[in-house]
mmCIF file of C-alpha atoms and ligand atoms in Angstrom:
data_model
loop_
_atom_site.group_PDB
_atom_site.id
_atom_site.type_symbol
_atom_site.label_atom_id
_atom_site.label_comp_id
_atom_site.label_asym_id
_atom_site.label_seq_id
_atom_site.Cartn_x
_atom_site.Cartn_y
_atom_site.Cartn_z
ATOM 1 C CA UNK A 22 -5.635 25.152 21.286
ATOM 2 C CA UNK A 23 -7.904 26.555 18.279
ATOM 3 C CA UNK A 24 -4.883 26.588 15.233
ATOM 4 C CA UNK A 25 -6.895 29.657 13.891
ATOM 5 C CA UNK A 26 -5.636 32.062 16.978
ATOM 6 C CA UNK A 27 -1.981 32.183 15.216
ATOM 7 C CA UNK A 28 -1.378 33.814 12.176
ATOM 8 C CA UNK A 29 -0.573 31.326 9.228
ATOM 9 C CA UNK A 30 2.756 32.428 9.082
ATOM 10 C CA UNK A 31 5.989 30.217 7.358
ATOM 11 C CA UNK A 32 9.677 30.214 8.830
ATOM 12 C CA UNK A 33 11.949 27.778 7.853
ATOM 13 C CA UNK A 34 15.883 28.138 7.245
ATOM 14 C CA UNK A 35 18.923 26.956 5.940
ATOM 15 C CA UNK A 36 22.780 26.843 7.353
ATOM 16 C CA UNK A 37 25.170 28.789 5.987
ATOM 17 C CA UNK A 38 27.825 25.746 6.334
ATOM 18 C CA UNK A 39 28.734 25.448 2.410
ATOM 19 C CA UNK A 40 27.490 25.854 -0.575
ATOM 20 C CA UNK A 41 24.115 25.611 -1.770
ATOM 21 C CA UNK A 42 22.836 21.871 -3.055
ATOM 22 C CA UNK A 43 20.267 20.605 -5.249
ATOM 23 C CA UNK A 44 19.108 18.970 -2.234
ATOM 24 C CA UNK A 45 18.370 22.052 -0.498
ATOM 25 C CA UNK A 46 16.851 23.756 -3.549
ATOM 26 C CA UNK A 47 14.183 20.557 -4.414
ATOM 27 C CA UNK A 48 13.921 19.534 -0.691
ATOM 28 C CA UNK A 49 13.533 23.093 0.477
ATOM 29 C CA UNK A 50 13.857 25.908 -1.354
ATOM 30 C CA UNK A 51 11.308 25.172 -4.339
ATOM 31 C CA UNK A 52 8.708 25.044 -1.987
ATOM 32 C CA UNK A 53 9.792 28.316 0.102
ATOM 33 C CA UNK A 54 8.924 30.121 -2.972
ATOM 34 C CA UNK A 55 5.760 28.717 -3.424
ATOM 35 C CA UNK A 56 4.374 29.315 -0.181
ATOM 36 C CA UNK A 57 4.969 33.020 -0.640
ATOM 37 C CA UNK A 58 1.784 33.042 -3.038
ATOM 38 C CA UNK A 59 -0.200 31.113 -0.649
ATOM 39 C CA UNK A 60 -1.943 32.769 2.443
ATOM 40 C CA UNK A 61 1.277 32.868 4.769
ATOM 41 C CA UNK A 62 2.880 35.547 6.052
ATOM 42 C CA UNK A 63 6.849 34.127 5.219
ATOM 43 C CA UNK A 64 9.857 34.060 7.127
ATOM 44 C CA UNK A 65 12.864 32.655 5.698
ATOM 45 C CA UNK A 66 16.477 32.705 7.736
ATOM 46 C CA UNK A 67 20.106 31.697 6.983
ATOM 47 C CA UNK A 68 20.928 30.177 9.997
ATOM 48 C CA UNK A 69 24.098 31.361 10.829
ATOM 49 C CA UNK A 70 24.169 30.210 14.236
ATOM 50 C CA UNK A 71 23.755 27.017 13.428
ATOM 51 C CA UNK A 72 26.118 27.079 11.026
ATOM 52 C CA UNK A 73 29.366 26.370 13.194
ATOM 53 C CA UNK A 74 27.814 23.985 15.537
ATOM 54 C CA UNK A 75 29.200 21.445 13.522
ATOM 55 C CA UNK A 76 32.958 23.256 13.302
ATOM 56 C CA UNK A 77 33.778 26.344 13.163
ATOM 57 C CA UNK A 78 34.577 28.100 9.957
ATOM 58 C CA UNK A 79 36.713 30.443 8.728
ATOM 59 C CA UNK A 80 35.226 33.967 9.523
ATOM 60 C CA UNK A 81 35.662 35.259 5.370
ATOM 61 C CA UNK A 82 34.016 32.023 4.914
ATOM 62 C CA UNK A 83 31.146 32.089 6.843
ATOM 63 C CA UNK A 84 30.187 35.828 5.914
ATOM 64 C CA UNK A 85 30.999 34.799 1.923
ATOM 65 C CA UNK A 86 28.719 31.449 2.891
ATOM 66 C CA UNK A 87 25.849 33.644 4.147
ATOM 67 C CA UNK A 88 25.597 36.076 1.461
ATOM 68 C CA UNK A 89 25.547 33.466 -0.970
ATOM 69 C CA UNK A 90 22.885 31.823 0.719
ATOM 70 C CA UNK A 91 20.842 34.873 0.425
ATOM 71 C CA UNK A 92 21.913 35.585 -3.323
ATOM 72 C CA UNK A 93 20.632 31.833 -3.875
ATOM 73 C CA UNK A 94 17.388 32.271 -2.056
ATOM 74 C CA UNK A 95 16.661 35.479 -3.856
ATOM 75 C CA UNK A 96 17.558 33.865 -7.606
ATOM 76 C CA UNK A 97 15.378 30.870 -6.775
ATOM 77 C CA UNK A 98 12.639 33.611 -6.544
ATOM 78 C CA UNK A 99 11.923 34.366 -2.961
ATOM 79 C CA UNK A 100 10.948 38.138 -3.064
ATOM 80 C CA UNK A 101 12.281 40.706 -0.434
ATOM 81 C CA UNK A 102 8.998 42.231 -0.995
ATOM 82 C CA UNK A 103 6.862 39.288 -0.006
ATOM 83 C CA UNK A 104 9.015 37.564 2.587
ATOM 84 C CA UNK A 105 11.098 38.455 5.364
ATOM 85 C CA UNK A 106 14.974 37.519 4.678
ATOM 86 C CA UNK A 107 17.017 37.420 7.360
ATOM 87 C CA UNK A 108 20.365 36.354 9.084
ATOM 88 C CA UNK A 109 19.710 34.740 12.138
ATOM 89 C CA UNK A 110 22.680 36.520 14.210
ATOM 90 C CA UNK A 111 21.029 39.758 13.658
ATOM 91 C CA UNK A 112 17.696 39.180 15.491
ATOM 92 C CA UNK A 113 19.113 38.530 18.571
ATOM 93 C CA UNK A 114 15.936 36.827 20.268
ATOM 94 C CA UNK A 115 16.622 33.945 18.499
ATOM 95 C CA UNK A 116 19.309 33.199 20.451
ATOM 96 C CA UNK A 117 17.723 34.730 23.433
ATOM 97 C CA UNK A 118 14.682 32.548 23.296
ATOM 98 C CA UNK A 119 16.769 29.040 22.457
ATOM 99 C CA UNK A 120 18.447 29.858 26.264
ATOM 100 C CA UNK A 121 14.751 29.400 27.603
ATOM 101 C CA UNK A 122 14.023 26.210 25.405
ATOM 102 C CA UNK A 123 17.510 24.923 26.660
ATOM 103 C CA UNK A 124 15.726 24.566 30.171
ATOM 104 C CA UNK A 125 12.562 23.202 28.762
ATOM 105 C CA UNK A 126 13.613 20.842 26.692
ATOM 106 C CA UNK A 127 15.238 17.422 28.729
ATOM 107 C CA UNK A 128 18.580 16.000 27.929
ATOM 108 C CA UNK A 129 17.097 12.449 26.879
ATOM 109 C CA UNK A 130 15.288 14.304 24.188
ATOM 110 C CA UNK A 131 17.957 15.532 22.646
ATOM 111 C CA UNK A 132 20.497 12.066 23.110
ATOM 112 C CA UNK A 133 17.279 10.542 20.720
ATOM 113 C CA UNK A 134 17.754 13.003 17.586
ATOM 114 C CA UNK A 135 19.418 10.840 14.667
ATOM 115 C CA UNK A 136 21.030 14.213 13.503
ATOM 116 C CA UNK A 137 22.953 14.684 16.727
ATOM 117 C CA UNK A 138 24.059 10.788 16.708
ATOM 118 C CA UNK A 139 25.015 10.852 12.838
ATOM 119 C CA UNK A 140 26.965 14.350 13.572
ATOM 120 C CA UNK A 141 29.025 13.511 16.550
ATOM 121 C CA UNK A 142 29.600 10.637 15.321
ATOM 122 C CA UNK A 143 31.256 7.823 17.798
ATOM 123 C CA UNK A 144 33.442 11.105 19.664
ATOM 124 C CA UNK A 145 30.599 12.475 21.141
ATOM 125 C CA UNK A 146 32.432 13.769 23.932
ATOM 126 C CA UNK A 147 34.630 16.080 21.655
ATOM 127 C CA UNK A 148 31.097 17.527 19.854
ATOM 128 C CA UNK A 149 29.937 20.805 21.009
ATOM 129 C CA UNK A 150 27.380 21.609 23.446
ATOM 130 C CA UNK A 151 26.297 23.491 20.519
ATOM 131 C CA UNK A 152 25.668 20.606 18.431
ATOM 132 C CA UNK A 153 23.720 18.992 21.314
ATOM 133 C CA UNK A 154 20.990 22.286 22.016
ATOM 134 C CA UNK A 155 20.965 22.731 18.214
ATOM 135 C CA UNK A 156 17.193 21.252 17.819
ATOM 136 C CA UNK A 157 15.789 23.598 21.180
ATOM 137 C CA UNK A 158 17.684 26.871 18.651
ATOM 138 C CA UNK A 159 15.595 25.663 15.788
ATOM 139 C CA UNK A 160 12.610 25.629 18.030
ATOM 140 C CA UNK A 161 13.285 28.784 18.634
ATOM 141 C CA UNK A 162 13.817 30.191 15.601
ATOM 142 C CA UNK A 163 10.388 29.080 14.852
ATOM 143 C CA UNK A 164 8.605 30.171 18.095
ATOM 144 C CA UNK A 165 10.415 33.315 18.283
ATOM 145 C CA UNK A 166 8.064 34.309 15.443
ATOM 146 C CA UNK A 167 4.639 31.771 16.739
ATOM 147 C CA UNK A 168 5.068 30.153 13.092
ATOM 148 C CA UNK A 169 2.452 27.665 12.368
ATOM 149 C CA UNK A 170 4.155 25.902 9.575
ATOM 150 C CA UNK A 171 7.184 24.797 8.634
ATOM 151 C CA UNK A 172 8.727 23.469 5.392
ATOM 152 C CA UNK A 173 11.591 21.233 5.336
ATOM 153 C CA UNK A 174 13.189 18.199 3.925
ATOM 154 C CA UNK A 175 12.341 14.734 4.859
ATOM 155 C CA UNK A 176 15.533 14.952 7.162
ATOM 156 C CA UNK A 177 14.108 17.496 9.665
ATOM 157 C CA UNK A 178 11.162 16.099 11.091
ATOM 158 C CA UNK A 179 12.072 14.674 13.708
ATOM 159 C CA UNK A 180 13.445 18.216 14.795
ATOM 160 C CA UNK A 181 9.957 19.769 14.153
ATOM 161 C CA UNK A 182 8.655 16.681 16.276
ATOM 162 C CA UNK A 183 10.646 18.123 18.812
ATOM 163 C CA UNK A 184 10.103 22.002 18.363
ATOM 164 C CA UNK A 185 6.292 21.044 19.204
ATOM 165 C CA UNK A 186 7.320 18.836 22.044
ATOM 166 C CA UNK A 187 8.728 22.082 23.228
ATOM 167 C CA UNK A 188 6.126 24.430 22.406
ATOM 168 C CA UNK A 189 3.773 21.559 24.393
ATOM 169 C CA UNK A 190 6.052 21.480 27.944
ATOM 170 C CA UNK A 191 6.472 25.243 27.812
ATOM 171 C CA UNK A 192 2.515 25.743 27.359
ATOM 172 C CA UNK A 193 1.562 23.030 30.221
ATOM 173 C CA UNK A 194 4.326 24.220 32.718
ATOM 174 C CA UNK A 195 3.014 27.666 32.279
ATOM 175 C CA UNK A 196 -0.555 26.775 31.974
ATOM 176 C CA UNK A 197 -0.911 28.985 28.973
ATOM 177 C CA UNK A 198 -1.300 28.476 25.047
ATOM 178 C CA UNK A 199 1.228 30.625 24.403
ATOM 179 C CA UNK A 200 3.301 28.780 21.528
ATOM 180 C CA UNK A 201 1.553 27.688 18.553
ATOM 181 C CA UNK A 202 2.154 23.162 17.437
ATOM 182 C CA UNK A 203 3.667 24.073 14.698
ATOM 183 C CA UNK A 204 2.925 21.762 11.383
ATOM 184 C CA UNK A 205 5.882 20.281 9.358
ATOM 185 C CA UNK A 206 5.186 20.911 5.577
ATOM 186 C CA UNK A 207 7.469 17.824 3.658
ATOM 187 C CA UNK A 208 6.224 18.096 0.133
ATOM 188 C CA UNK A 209 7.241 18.822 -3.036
ATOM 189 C CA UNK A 210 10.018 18.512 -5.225
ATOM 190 C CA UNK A 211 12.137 16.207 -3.810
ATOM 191 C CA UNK A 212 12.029 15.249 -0.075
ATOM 192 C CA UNK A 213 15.168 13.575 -0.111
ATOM 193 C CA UNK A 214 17.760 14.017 -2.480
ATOM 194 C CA UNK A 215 20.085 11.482 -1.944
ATOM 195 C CA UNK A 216 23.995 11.538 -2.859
ATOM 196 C CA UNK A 217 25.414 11.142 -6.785
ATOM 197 C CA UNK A 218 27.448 8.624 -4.979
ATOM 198 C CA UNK A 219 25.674 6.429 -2.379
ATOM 199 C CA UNK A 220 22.291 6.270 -2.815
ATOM 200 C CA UNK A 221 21.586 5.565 0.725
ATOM 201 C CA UNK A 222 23.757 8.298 1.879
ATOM 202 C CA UNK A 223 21.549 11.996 1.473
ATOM 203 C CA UNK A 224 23.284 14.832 -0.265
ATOM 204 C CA UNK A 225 24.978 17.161 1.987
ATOM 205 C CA UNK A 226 26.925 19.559 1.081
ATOM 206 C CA UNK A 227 29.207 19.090 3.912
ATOM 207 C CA UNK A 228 29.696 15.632 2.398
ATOM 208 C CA UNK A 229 33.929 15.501 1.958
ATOM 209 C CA UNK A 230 33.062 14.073 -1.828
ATOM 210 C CA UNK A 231 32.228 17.474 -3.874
ATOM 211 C CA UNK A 232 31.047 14.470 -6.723
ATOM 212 C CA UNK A 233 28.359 13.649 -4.370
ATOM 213 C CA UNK A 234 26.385 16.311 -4.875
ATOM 214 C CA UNK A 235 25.314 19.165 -7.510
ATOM 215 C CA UNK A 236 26.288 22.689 -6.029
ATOM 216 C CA UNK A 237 24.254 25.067 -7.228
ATOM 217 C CA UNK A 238 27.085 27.651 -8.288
ATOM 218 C CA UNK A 239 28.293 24.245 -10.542
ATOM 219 C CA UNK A 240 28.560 25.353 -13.908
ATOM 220 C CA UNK A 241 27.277 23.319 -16.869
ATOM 221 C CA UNK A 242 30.625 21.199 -17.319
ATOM 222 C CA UNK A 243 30.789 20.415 -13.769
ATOM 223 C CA UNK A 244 26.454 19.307 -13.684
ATOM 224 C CA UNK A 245 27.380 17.126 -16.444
ATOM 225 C CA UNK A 246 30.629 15.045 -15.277
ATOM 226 C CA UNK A 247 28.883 14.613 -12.117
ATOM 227 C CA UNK A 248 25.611 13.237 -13.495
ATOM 228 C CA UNK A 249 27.861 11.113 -15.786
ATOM 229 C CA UNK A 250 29.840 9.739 -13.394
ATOM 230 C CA UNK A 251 27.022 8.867 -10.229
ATOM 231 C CA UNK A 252 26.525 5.907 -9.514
ATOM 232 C CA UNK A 253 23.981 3.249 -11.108
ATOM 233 C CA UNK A 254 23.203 -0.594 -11.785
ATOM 234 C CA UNK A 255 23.916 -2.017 -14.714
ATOM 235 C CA UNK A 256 19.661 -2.246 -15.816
ATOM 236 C CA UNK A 257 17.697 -0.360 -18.430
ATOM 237 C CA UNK A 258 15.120 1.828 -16.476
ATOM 238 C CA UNK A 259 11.723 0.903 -15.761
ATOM 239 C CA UNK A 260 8.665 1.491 -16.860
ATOM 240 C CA UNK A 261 6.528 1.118 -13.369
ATOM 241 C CA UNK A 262 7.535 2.500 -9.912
ATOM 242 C CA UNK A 263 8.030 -0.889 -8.668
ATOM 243 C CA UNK A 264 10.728 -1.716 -10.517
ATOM 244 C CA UNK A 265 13.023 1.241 -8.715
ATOM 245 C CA UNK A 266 12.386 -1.291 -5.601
ATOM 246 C CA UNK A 267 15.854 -1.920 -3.993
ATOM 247 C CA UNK A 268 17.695 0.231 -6.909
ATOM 248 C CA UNK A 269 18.231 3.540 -4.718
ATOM 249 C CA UNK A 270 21.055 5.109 -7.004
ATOM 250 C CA UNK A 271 18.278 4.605 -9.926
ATOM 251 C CA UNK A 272 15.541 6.266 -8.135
ATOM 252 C CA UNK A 273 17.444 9.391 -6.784
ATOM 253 C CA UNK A 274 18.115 10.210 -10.677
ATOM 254 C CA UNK A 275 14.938 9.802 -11.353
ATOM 255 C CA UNK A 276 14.140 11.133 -8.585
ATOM 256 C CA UNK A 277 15.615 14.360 -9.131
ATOM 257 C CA UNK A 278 14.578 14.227 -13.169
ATOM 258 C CA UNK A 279 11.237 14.386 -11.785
ATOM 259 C CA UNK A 280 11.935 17.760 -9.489
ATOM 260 C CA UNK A 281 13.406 19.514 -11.702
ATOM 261 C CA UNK A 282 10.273 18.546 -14.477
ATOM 262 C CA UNK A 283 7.716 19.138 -12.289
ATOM 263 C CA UNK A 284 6.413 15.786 -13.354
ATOM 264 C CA UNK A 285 5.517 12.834 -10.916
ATOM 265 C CA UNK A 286 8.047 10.047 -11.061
ATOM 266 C CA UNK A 287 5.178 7.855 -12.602
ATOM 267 C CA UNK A 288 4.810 10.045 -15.574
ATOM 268 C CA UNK A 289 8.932 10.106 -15.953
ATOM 269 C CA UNK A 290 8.909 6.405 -15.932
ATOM 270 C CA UNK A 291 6.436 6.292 -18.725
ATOM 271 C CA UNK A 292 8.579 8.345 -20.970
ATOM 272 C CA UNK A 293 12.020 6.667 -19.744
ATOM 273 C CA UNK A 294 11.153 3.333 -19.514
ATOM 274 C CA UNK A 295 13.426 0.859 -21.387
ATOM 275 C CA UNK A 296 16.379 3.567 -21.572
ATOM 276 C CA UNK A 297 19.996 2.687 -20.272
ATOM 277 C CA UNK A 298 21.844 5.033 -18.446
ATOM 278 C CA UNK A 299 23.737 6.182 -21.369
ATOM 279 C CA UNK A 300 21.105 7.802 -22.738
ATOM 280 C CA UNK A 301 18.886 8.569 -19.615
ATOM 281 C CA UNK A 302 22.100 10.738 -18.043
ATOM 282 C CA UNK A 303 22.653 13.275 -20.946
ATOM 283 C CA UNK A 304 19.399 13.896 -20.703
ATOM 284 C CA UNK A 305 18.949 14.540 -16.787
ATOM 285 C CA UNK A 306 22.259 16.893 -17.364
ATOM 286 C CA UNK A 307 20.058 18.792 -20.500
ATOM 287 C CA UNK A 308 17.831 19.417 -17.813
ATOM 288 C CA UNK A 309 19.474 20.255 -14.530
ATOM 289 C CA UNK A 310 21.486 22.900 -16.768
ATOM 290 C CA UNK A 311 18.342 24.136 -18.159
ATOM 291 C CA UNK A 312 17.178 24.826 -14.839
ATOM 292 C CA UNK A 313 19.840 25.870 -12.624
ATOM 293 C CA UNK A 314 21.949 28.188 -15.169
ATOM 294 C CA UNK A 315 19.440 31.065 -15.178
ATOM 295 C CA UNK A 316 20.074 30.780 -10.802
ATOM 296 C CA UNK A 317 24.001 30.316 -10.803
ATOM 297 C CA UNK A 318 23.729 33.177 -13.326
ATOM 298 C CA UNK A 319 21.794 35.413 -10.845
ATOM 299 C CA UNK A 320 23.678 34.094 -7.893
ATOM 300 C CA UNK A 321 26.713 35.516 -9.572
ATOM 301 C CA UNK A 322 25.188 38.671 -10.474
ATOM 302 C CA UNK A 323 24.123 39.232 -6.989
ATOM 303 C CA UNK A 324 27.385 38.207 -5.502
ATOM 304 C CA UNK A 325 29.285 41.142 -7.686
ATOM 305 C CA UNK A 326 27.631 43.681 -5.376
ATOM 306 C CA UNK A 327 26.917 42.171 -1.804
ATOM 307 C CA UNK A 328 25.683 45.691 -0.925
ATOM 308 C CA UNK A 329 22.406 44.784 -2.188
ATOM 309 C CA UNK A 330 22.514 41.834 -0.298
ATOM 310 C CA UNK A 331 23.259 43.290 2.929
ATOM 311 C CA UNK A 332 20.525 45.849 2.305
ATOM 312 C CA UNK A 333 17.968 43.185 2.062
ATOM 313 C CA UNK A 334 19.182 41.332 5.081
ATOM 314 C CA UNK A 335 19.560 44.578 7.032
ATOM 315 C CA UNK A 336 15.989 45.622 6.058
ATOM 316 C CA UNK A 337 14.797 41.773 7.014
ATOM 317 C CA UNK A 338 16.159 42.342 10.500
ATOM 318 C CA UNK A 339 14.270 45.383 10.997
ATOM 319 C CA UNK A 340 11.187 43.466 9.917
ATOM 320 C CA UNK A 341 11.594 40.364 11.288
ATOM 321 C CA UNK A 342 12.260 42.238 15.275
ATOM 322 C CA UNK A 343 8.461 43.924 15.143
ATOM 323 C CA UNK A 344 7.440 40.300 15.506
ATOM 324 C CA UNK A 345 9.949 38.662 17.705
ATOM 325 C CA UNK A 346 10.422 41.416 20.129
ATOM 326 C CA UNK A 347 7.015 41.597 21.701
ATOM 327 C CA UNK A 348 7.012 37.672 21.581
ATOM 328 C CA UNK A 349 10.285 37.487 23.688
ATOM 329 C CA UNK A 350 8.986 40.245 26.101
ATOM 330 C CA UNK A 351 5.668 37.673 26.790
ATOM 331 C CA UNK A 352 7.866 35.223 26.872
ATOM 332 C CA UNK A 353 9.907 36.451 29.467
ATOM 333 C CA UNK A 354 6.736 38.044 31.236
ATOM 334 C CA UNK A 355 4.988 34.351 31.484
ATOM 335 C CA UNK A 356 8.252 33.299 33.281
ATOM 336 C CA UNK A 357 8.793 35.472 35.607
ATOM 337 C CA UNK A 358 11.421 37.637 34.311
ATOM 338 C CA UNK A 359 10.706 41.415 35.071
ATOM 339 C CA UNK A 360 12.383 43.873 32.657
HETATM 340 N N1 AQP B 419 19.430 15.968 0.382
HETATM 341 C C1 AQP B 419 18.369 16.666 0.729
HETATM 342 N N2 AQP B 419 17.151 16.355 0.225
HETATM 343 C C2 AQP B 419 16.046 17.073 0.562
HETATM 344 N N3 AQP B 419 16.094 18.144 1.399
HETATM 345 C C3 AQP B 419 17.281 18.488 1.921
HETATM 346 N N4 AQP B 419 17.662 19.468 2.748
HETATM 347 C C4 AQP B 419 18.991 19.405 2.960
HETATM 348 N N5 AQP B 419 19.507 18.387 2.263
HETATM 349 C C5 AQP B 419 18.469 17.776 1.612
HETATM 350 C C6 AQP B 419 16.741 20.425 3.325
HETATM 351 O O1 AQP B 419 17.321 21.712 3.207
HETATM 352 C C7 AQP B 419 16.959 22.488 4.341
HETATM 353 C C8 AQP B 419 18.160 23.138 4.931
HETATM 354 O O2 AQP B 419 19.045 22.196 5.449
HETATM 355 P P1 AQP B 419 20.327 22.719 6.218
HETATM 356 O O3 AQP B 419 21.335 23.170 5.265
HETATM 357 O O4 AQP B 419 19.985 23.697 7.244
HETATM 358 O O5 AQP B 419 20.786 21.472 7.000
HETATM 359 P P2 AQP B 419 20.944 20.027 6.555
HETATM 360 O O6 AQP B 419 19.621 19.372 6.405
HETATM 361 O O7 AQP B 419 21.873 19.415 7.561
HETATM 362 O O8 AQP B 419 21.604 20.160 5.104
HETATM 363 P P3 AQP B 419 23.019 19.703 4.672
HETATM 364 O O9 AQP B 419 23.217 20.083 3.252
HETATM 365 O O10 AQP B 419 23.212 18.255 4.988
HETATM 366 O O11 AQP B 419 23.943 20.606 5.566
HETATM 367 P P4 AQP B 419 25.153 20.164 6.435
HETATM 368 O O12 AQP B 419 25.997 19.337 5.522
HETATM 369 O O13 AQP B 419 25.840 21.425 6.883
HETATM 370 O O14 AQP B 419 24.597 19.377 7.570
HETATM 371 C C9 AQP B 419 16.230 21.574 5.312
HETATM 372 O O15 AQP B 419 14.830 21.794 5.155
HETATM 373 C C10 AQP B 419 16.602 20.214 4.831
HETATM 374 O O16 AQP B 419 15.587 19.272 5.118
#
């Protein structure tokens, strides 16, 4: 299949299951707003469906969750006016297209996903089905609009792995190109933001420790204690990447010094080199407050007056259904269904 018959066109999402985290901000977010300026057309979802495959959450909570989302999107500089913003729930063919993917995609694919096994844990019997198809609804929430590239953290690939293994069985059992092989886009910032207090662990923000992660509605007080009190080794910093070998709290801070900078982690260890913690900490809270107060402030702002909000997401649906409507109607029309 010739990649140039699909428009270059971005979706990517993010759940509405808590609060925004620095990890989804450096490991996705950051990046979302970038690709806006590049030649994509963008499509960027909270994924509200997804959002209670885990649990379910309190209704107040998951509309509150959702709009917040979308204030925290819009702050980090996504632009209704140059991407589509939407709510998954309200462009129904998302869900209408993850029914077909349920039948293409096999059961053994799914048991392999490390998400699924982490999630339901050793009680995989009391999980939900949901939690099971969630990685053919992502699939679809890509196909629905033929995107061609998809940003996400480090954590997701082996999702968009599957989401082309999809798009491949549906386009062989039909004998038709139909659904683009969509490329995973993990760059940027920060990949993988691990947690403030297990540096093996990512930061979630499901995570039951709110210390383990950064929210991004923290406000400076809160960015600070939590830097102060993560985790480290007892060493001065290094000067050299190597020496971050086998120190994983060490490298996350740096790590995330280093997103937040815009600088490579080889040009922070040039400058911090030799430091202790003690002094290396004030100055990664300096900075994460420097750069996340001017989006709590506008998350707040936006959150005073949801109408706008709902405008936006309202408008987005619109928007976002003259693309996925005609793709669902081939869709069905490829299978068989008659309308
Ligand atoms: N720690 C992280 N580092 C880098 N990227 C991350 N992302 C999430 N956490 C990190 C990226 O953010 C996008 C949206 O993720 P999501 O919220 O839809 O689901 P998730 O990956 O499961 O994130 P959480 O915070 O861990 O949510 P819960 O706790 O509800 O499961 C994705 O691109 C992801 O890679």
């Amino acid at each position: 299949m010739s990649e140039t018959s699909f428009t270059p066109r971005v979706f990517s999402g993010i759940q509405p299951s808590g609060g925004l985290t620095l990890g989804n901000y450096l490991g996705a977010i950051k990046r979302f707003v970038s690709m806006q300026d590049e030649d994509f057309e963008t499509v960027y979802c909270m994924v509200d469906l997804h959002a209670i495959t885990a649990k379910l959450i309190d209704p107040a909570e998951l509309r509150h969750n959702t709009r917040e989302l979308a204030a925290g999107f819009i702050a980090s500089g996504i632009s209704p006016e140059k991407s589509i913003l939407i709510n998954q729930s309200q462009v129904p063919e998302h869900a209408q297209l993850a029914w077909i993917f349920n039948c293409i995609a096999r059961m053994g694919w799914m048991g392999r996903m490390t998400q699924w096994k982490d999630k339901a844990g050793k009680n995989a019997e009391a999980a939900s089905l949901g939690l099971f198809a969630y990685p053919a609804l992502m699939a679809a929430d890509i196909l629905i609009y033929h995107a061609t590239h998809v940003p996400v953290g480090e954590d997701q690939k082996q999702h968009l792995e599957l989401t082309r293994d999809i798009a491949a069985k549906f386009n062989h059992d039909y004998g038709e190109d139909f659904f683009p092989i969509t490329e995973p886009v993990i760059e940027g910032a920060a990949t993988r933001v691990m947690s403030l207090r297990d540096g093996a662990k990512k930061m979630s923000k499901s995570d039951p420790s709110d210390a383990s992660r950064i929210n991004m509605t923290d406000d400076a007080d809160t960015i600070a204690r939590k830097i102060r009190k993560a985790k480290t080794d007892p060493d001065a910093l290094p000067s050299e990447l190597a020496g971050l070998d086998d120190r994983p709290e060490a490298r996350n801070l740096v790590n995330i010094y280093a997103a937040l900078n815009d600088q490579s982690l080889e040009d922070v260890l040039k400058d911090v080199g030799g430091q202790q913690f003690g002094t290396f900490k004030p100055a990664l809270a300096e900075l994460a407050v420097e750069k996340l107060a001017p989006i709590s402030s506008e998350m707040a702002r936006l959150m005073a007056d949801t109408d706008e909000i709902d405008r936006i997401l309202a408008k987005g649906a619109e928007q976002a259904r003259v693309i996925t409507a005609p793709i669902l109607k081939r869709t069905y029309e490829i299978i068989g269904m008659v309308s």
